[in-house]
Amino acid sequence: MVSPDEKLVLVVDDESRMVRFVRMNLELEGYQVAEASNGMEALEKVRDELPDLVVLDVMMPEMDGFETLEHLREISTVPVIMLTVKGDEEDRIRGLELGADDYVTKPFSPRELASRIRAVLRRAEMPSPVAKTTIRIDDRLEIDFRQREVIVGGERIR
């Protein structure tokens, strides 16, 4: 289970009132919160503070949330929830295809945002299925991909 008090959420929005509102509600839920007011600052904070999740506004001056997300995906796989007034289908699809994990439109319920954050963090923490590392071809031949070895008649060949 995700323990909020151990999780750092980076909130990126150029509207200070929105940042304060989101911060207050996330802190009430037990999250640690970092803030950025633009895309460049967000990229720096992702590199320096390693947040567990980013809440990213789309409508920002200079570098919008979509461009920020593109640059973010070059350096990190941190989960991202887009938070925006732009709720039309094209914008939602664009955000998701650029690598966002979820998309919430303003106005929104603070409880819903917190629930979505918990859900995204839960998915991010799930272990990925482990692929088989060894394949047996027949009684005499085996390939171990992890060790990069072939085993013939019980003898390892590198």
JSON list of C-alpha atoms in Angstrom, two decimals, residues 4-118:
[
{"chain": "A", "resi": 4, "resn": "PRO", "atom": "CA", "xyz": [1.52, 9.16, 1.46]},
{"chain": "A", "resi": 5, "resn": "ASP", "atom": "CA", "xyz": [3.90, 10.56, 4.10]},
{"chain": "A", "resi": 6, "resn": "GLU", "atom": "CA", "xyz": [6.82, 8.98, 2.29]},
{"chain": "A", "resi": 7, "resn": "LYS", "atom": "CA", "xyz": [5.81, 10.29, -1.14]},
{"chain": "A", "resi": 8, "resn": "LEU", "atom": "CA", "xyz": [6.88, 13.57, -2.70]},
{"chain": "A", "resi": 9, "resn": "VAL", "atom": "CA", "xyz": [4.49, 15.16, -5.20]},
{"chain": "A", "resi": 10, "resn": "LEU", "atom": "CA", "xyz": [5.75, 17.99, -7.41]},
{"chain": "A", "resi": 11, "resn": "VAL", "atom": "CA", "xyz": [2.96, 20.44, -8.29]},
{"chain": "A", "resi": 12, "resn": "VAL", "atom": "CA", "xyz": [3.69, 22.50, -11.42]},
{"chain": "A", "resi": 13, "resn": "ASP", "atom": "CA", "xyz": [1.39, 25.44, -12.18]},
{"chain": "A", "resi": 14, "resn": "ASP", "atom": "CA", "xyz": [1.98, 29.12, -12.92]},
{"chain": "A", "resi": 15, "resn": "GLU", "atom": "CA", "xyz": [-1.08, 30.10, -10.85]},
{"chain": "A", "resi": 16, "resn": "SER", "atom": "CA", "xyz": [0.11, 30.42, -7.25]},
{"chain": "A", "resi": 17, "resn": "ARG", "atom": "CA", "xyz": [-3.45, 30.14, -5.89]},
{"chain": "A", "resi": 18, "resn": "MET", "atom": "CA", "xyz": [-3.89, 26.77, -7.61]},
{"chain": "A", "resi": 19, "resn": "VAL", "atom": "CA", "xyz": [-0.52, 25.55, -6.29]},
{"chain": "A", "resi": 20, "resn": "ARG", "atom": "CA", "xyz": [-1.47, 26.56, -2.73]},
{"chain": "A", "resi": 21, "resn": "PHE", "atom": "CA", "xyz": [-4.87, 24.86, -3.07]},
{"chain": "A", "resi": 22, "resn": "VAL", "atom": "CA", "xyz": [-3.37, 21.60, -4.36]},
{"chain": "A", "resi": 23, "resn": "ARG", "atom": "CA", "xyz": [-0.52, 21.74, -1.81]},
{"chain": "A", "resi": 24, "resn": "MET", "atom": "CA", "xyz": [-2.91, 22.24, 1.10]},
{"chain": "A", "resi": 25, "resn": "ASN", "atom": "CA", "xyz": [-5.11, 19.32, 0.06]},
{"chain": "A", "resi": 26, "resn": "LEU", "atom": "CA", "xyz": [-2.21, 16.97, -0.63]},
{"chain": "A", "resi": 27, "resn": "GLU", "atom": "CA", "xyz": [-0.56, 17.82, 2.68]},
{"chain": "A", "resi": 28, "resn": "LEU", "atom": "CA", "xyz": [-3.86, 17.05, 4.43]},
{"chain": "A", "resi": 29, "resn": "GLU", "atom": "CA", "xyz": [-3.68, 13.64, 2.71]},
{"chain": "A", "resi": 30, "resn": "GLY", "atom": "CA", "xyz": [-0.17, 13.18, 4.12]},
{"chain": "A", "resi": 31, "resn": "TYR", "atom": "CA", "xyz": [1.96, 13.87, 1.04]},
{"chain": "A", "resi": 32, "resn": "GLN", "atom": "CA", "xyz": [5.12, 15.94, 0.95]},
{"chain": "A", "resi": 33, "resn": "VAL", "atom": "CA", "xyz": [4.77, 18.65, -1.71]},
{"chain": "A", "resi": 34, "resn": "ALA", "atom": "CA", "xyz": [7.30, 20.51, -3.82]},
{"chain": "A", "resi": 35, "resn": "GLU", "atom": "CA", "xyz": [6.35, 23.37, -6.14]},
{"chain": "A", "resi": 36, "resn": "ALA", "atom": "CA", "xyz": [7.41, 24.69, -9.53]},
{"chain": "A", "resi": 37, "resn": "SER", "atom": "CA", "xyz": [5.86, 27.64, -11.34]},
{"chain": "A", "resi": 38, "resn": "ASN", "atom": "CA", "xyz": [7.06, 26.83, -14.87]},
{"chain": "A", "resi": 39, "resn": "GLY", "atom": "CA", "xyz": [8.35, 24.02, -17.05]},
{"chain": "A", "resi": 40, "resn": "MET", "atom": "CA", "xyz": [12.07, 24.77, -16.68]},
{"chain": "A", "resi": 41, "resn": "GLU", "atom": "CA", "xyz": [11.81, 24.86, -12.90]},
{"chain": "A", "resi": 42, "resn": "ALA", "atom": "CA", "xyz": [9.84, 21.60, -13.00]},
{"chain": "A", "resi": 43, "resn": "LEU", "atom": "CA", "xyz": [12.56, 19.85, -15.00]},
{"chain": "A", "resi": 44, "resn": "GLU", "atom": "CA", "xyz": [15.22, 21.05, -12.54]},
{"chain": "A", "resi": 45, "resn": "LYS", "atom": "CA", "xyz": [13.17, 19.85, -9.56]},
{"chain": "A", "resi": 46, "resn": "VAL", "atom": "CA", "xyz": [12.57, 16.45, -11.14]},
{"chain": "A", "resi": 47, "resn": "ARG", "atom": "CA", "xyz": [16.33, 16.06, -11.61]},
{"chain": "A", "resi": 48, "resn": "ASP", "atom": "CA", "xyz": [17.26, 17.41, -8.16]},
{"chain": "A", "resi": 49, "resn": "GLU", "atom": "CA", "xyz": [14.43, 16.27, -5.87]},
{"chain": "A", "resi": 50, "resn": "LEU", "atom": "CA", "xyz": [13.31, 13.03, -7.57]},
{"chain": "A", "resi": 51, "resn": "PRO", "atom": "CA", "xyz": [9.57, 13.33, -6.86]},
{"chain": "A", "resi": 52, "resn": "ASP", "atom": "CA", "xyz": [7.39, 10.24, -6.80]},
{"chain": "A", "resi": 53, "resn": "LEU", "atom": "CA", "xyz": [4.74, 11.93, -8.95]},
{"chain": "A", "resi": 54, "resn": "VAL", "atom": "CA", "xyz": [4.25, 15.20, -10.86]},
{"chain": "A", "resi": 55, "resn": "VAL", "atom": "CA", "xyz": [0.97, 17.11, -11.13]},
{"chain": "A", "resi": 56, "resn": "LEU", "atom": "CA", "xyz": [1.49, 19.22, -14.26]},
{"chain": "A", "resi": 57, "resn": "ASP", "atom": "CA", "xyz": [-0.64, 22.10, -15.54]},
{"chain": "A", "resi": 58, "resn": "VAL", "atom": "CA", "xyz": [-0.94, 22.40, -19.32]},
{"chain": "A", "resi": 59, "resn": "MET", "atom": "CA", "xyz": [-1.56, 26.13, -19.70]},
{"chain": "A", "resi": 60, "resn": "MET", "atom": "CA", "xyz": [1.71, 27.81, -18.68]},
{"chain": "A", "resi": 61, "resn": "PRO", "atom": "CA", "xyz": [3.66, 30.62, -20.35]},
{"chain": "A", "resi": 62, "resn": "GLU", "atom": "CA", "xyz": [6.98, 30.02, -22.12]},
{"chain": "A", "resi": 63, "resn": "MET", "atom": "CA", "xyz": [6.96, 26.21, -21.96]},
{"chain": "A", "resi": 64, "resn": "ASP", "atom": "CA", "xyz": [3.48, 24.70, -21.74]},
{"chain": "A", "resi": 65, "resn": "GLY", "atom": "CA", "xyz": [2.74, 21.44, -19.96]},
{"chain": "A", "resi": 66, "resn": "PHE", "atom": "CA", "xyz": [2.86, 19.38, -23.15]},
{"chain": "A", "resi": 67, "resn": "GLU", "atom": "CA", "xyz": [6.37, 20.61, -24.01]},
{"chain": "A", "resi": 68, "resn": "THR", "atom": "CA", "xyz": [7.43, 20.18, -20.38]},
{"chain": "A", "resi": 69, "resn": "LEU", "atom": "CA", "xyz": [6.15, 16.61, -20.46]},
{"chain": "A", "resi": 70, "resn": "GLU", "atom": "CA", "xyz": [8.10, 15.88, -23.65]},
{"chain": "A", "resi": 71, "resn": "HIS", "atom": "CA", "xyz": [11.34, 17.09, -22.03]},
{"chain": "A", "resi": 72, "resn": "LEU", "atom": "CA", "xyz": [10.47, 15.32, -18.79]},
{"chain": "A", "resi": 73, "resn": "ARG", "atom": "CA", "xyz": [10.11, 11.98, -20.58]},
{"chain": "A", "resi": 74, "resn": "GLU", "atom": "CA", "xyz": [13.66, 12.40, -21.94]},
{"chain": "A", "resi": 75, "resn": "ILE", "atom": "CA", "xyz": [15.06, 12.34, -18.39]},
{"chain": "A", "resi": 76, "resn": "SER", "atom": "CA", "xyz": [12.53, 10.49, -16.22]},
{"chain": "A", "resi": 77, "resn": "THR", "atom": "CA", "xyz": [9.74, 7.95, -16.03]},
{"chain": "A", "resi": 78, "resn": "VAL", "atom": "CA", "xyz": [8.15, 9.66, -13.01]},
{"chain": "A", "resi": 79, "resn": "PRO", "atom": "CA", "xyz": [4.34, 9.31, -13.10]},
{"chain": "A", "resi": 80, "resn": "VAL", "atom": "CA", "xyz": [2.58, 12.46, -14.34]},
{"chain": "A", "resi": 81, "resn": "ILE", "atom": "CA", "xyz": [-1.00, 13.64, -13.89]},
{"chain": "A", "resi": 82, "resn": "MET", "atom": "CA", "xyz": [-1.95, 16.50, -16.20]},
{"chain": "A", "resi": 83, "resn": "LEU", "atom": "CA", "xyz": [-4.14, 19.11, -14.50]},
{"chain": "A", "resi": 84, "resn": "THR", "atom": "CA", "xyz": [-5.81, 21.60, -16.83]},
{"chain": "A", "resi": 85, "resn": "VAL", "atom": "CA", "xyz": [-8.84, 23.52, -18.01]},
{"chain": "A", "resi": 86, "resn": "LYS", "atom": "CA", "xyz": [-8.20, 22.08, -21.48]},
{"chain": "A", "resi": 87, "resn": "GLY", "atom": "CA", "xyz": [-10.49, 19.09, -21.28]},
{"chain": "A", "resi": 88, "resn": "ASP", "atom": "CA", "xyz": [-11.31, 18.40, -24.91]},
{"chain": "A", "resi": 89, "resn": "GLU", "atom": "CA", "xyz": [-10.57, 14.97, -26.32]},
{"chain": "A", "resi": 90, "resn": "GLU", "atom": "CA", "xyz": [-7.63, 16.07, -28.48]},
{"chain": "A", "resi": 91, "resn": "ASP", "atom": "CA", "xyz": [-5.80, 17.58, -25.52]},
{"chain": "A", "resi": 92, "resn": "ARG", "atom": "CA", "xyz": [-6.44, 14.55, -23.31]},
{"chain": "A", "resi": 93, "resn": "ILE", "atom": "CA", "xyz": [-5.19, 12.21, -26.02]},
{"chain": "A", "resi": 94, "resn": "ARG", "atom": "CA", "xyz": [-2.14, 14.39, -26.68]},
{"chain": "A", "resi": 95, "resn": "GLY", "atom": "CA", "xyz": [-1.21, 14.41, -22.99]},
{"chain": "A", "resi": 96, "resn": "LEU", "atom": "CA", "xyz": [-1.64, 10.68, -22.61]},
{"chain": "A", "resi": 97, "resn": "GLU", "atom": "CA", "xyz": [0.29, 9.92, -25.79]},
{"chain": "A", "resi": 98, "resn": "LEU", "atom": "CA", "xyz": [3.15, 12.16, -24.69]},
{"chain": "A", "resi": 99, "resn": "GLY", "atom": "CA", "xyz": [3.45, 10.03, -21.57]},
{"chain": "A", "resi": 100, "resn": "ALA", "atom": "CA", "xyz": [1.01, 11.34, -18.96]},
{"chain": "A", "resi": 101, "resn": "ASP", "atom": "CA", "xyz": [-0.42, 8.68, -16.69]},
{"chain": "A", "resi": 102, "resn": "ASP", "atom": "CA", "xyz": [-3.72, 10.47, -16.06]},
{"chain": "A", "resi": 103, "resn": "TYR", "atom": "CA", "xyz": [-5.53, 13.67, -16.98]},
{"chain": "A", "resi": 104, "resn": "VAL", "atom": "CA", "xyz": [-7.71, 15.74, -14.62]},
{"chain": "A", "resi": 105, "resn": "THR", "atom": "CA", "xyz": [-9.70, 18.76, -15.79]},
{"chain": "A", "resi": 106, "resn": "LYS", "atom": "CA", "xyz": [-10.30, 21.91, -13.74]},
{"chain": "A", "resi": 107, "resn": "PRO", "atom": "CA", "xyz": [-12.45, 22.45, -11.80]},
{"chain": "A", "resi": 108, "resn": "PHE", "atom": "CA", "xyz": [-11.79, 19.22, -9.93]},
{"chain": "A", "resi": 109, "resn": "SER", "atom": "CA", "xyz": [-12.52, 17.65, -6.58]},
{"chain": "A", "resi": 110, "resn": "PRO", "atom": "CA", "xyz": [-9.48, 17.56, -4.26]},
{"chain": "A", "resi": 111, "resn": "ARG", "atom": "CA", "xyz": [-10.60, 14.11, -3.10]},
{"chain": "A", "resi": 112, "resn": "GLU", "atom": "CA", "xyz": [-10.69, 12.88, -6.69]},
{"chain": "A", "resi": 113, "resn": "LEU", "atom": "CA", "xyz": [-7.19, 14.24, -7.37]},
{"chain": "A", "resi": 114, "resn": "ALA", "atom": "CA", "xyz": [-5.88, 12.54, -4.21]},
{"chain": "A", "resi": 115, "resn": "SER", "atom": "CA", "xyz": [-7.55, 9.27, -5.25]},
{"chain": "A", "resi": 116, "resn": "ARG", "atom": "CA", "xyz": [-6.05, 9.49, -8.72]},
{"chain": "A", "resi": 117, "resn": "ILE", "atom": "CA", "xyz": [-2.62, 10.17, -7.22]},
{"chain": "A", "resi": 118, "resn": "ARG", "atom": "CA", "xyz": [-2.95, 7.10, -4.99]}
]
